Amino acid sequence: MTALTLSTSSAATARADAVVVGVAKGPKGPVVAAGAEAVDKAFGGKLAGVLETLGAAGGEGEVTKLPAPDGLKANVVVAVGLGTAPEDGFDPETLRRAAGAAARALSGTKKALIALPVEDAEDTGAVAEGVLLGAYSFDEYREKPANGTAKEPLAEAVLVGGKPRDKAHKDAAARATVVAQEVNRARDLINIPSNDLTPEAFAQRAADLGKEHGFKVEILDEKALLKGGYGGIMGVGQGSANPPRLVKVTYAPRGAKKHVALVGKGITYDSGGISLKPAGHNETMKCDMSGAAAVLSTVASAAQLGLKTKVTGWLALAENMPSGSATRPGDVLRMYSGKTVEVLNTDAEGRLVMADALTRACEEKPDAVMDVATLTGAMVLALGHRTFGIMANDDDFRAAIHEAAADAGEQSWPMPMPAELKEGMKSPVADISNMGERMGGGLVAGLFLQEFVADGVTWAHLDIAGPAFNTSGPFGYTPKGGTGSAVRTLVTVLERAAEGEIL
Ligand code: BES
Ligand code: MN
Ligand code: ZN
């Protein structure tokens, strides 16, 4: 990952290859943002005019590269658009996105000074996160790095303009470094193809990570799952040559006031099973373990940040494949909870593995359970590719997650749990079926999961099917492919639980 430091040195005189400045959209053209004074001076005060002549307007996501004049140590100035300046300063997410866009434009560069406008420690954290997330590229499977340009990601970023001696700024940069590293780890896990990231391989990575950061990792293999009665996870995984796993990841710091359980959908590949997905719908289904990746990265973040919240992560790992041993449409599974499920569509597999893990997670009586899953295409239809849906059995908890997500820079929206949709899941042979009405399919899936949450446990469900995997071009700090969706939200929720602000 890009190395990041804070410095008091000047954007004009510090040694670097490039210097990044902000440019806002003014009523009469681009306006140079705070932090860029020394750079503007080197342009004789004409930076805004130069940018305007070059066609820049200061819109969000706009990146303009220009040669540095005499008086700057750097060779290149990168002006990144911030949009219209609000009266009370740019919000952290605007800075995060701008920093990310600049970092992407800097691939192939060794060292860059970042002179974006920062007013407080939160801004410093946002810029740091934006740079570290924007510079991400996944090159494990290439001979040469090829983030669009066949260039190495930015090696070193120096944030100038923050307050490196101020504890709040230092802490913000340190937190951003941990969180970005973990978001990038989730992205890697998602981008690794399914032939390499089997349930077993995923579990092994969790075990290695636990050793590295000092949290406990317990793995239930297919024998233990069969013996334990995990009919949902086994039913989904039994068609694959790569058997399923349930991984329990525990971070239990001294002095923790709250205990939060996190359950992640870890379908390492979703072919649909016997209800096979048609071509065109399966090419990106390696991403169907994004929830489990988010949970693992969140626990690793909590451990590295030393958060005073106990966290139990559950990774429900299985590969959904068609074969002679696969579950058939019409089969009935006996779930871990004891309930029976008629599997009418083997492509509605996520709710089956999640149900078992949810029931198991509730046994430990946590203060809250949050599950994260690329659960339904219907949620993508409802909310698009950048927003995840939140459902919950507690209005305050749902609102608190929505707020945490917004503060963390993730788009989300609260979704209802209309009780009448349960009707459609009635089965003539079993307690419930894994299919319901097509309309409101995302809500149906959430209602199914709720059936496996123990009474009295506060629960929320995050359907990240939209934002988990970006099939369009990169934007802001978001790359193509795995995005690491939900990690920043979950970390923020755990922080707030530790502070006693929620739960
Ligand atoms: N993994 C998919 C959902 C998904 C769709 C994730 C698009 C990411 C992008 C899930 O297992 C699935 O196949 N859901 C079905 C459910 C249906 C059969 C009730 C769906 O949404 O079509
Ligand atoms: Mn599916
Ligand atoms: Zn799936």
Tab-separated table of C-alpha atoms and ligand atoms in Angstrom, residues 265 267 269-272 277 285 287-289 320 346-351 374-376, ligand 3:
chain	number	residue	atom	x	y	z
A	265	LYS	CA	-22.187	-14.063	3.349
A	267	ILE	CA	-20.345	-17.635	-1.257
A	269	TYR	CA	-18.740	-18.537	-6.224
A	270	ASP	CA	-22.448	-18.347	-6.972
A	271	SER	CA	-23.296	-20.280	-10.129
A	272	GLY	CA	-26.912	-20.471	-8.966
A	277	LYS	CA	-27.717	-18.591	-13.590
A	285	MET	CA	-20.163	-13.969	-9.019
A	287	CYS	CA	-17.917	-11.236	-5.573
A	288	ASP	CA	-20.588	-13.167	-3.644
A	289	MET	CA	-18.294	-13.433	-0.617
A	320	ASN	CA	-22.806	-22.807	-4.867
A	346	THR	CA	-31.039	-23.023	-5.388
A	347	ASP	CA	-29.936	-19.554	-6.507
A	348	ALA	CA	-31.495	-18.096	-3.337
A	349	GLU	CA	-28.567	-19.676	-1.475
A	350	GLY	CA	-27.308	-16.677	0.447
A	351	ARG	CA	-30.236	-16.644	2.857
A	374	THR	CA	-24.609	-9.585	-1.483
A	375	LEU	CA	-28.061	-11.042	-1.070
A	376	THR	CA	-30.404	-9.955	-3.856
B	3	ZN	ZN	-25.537	-15.402	-4.024
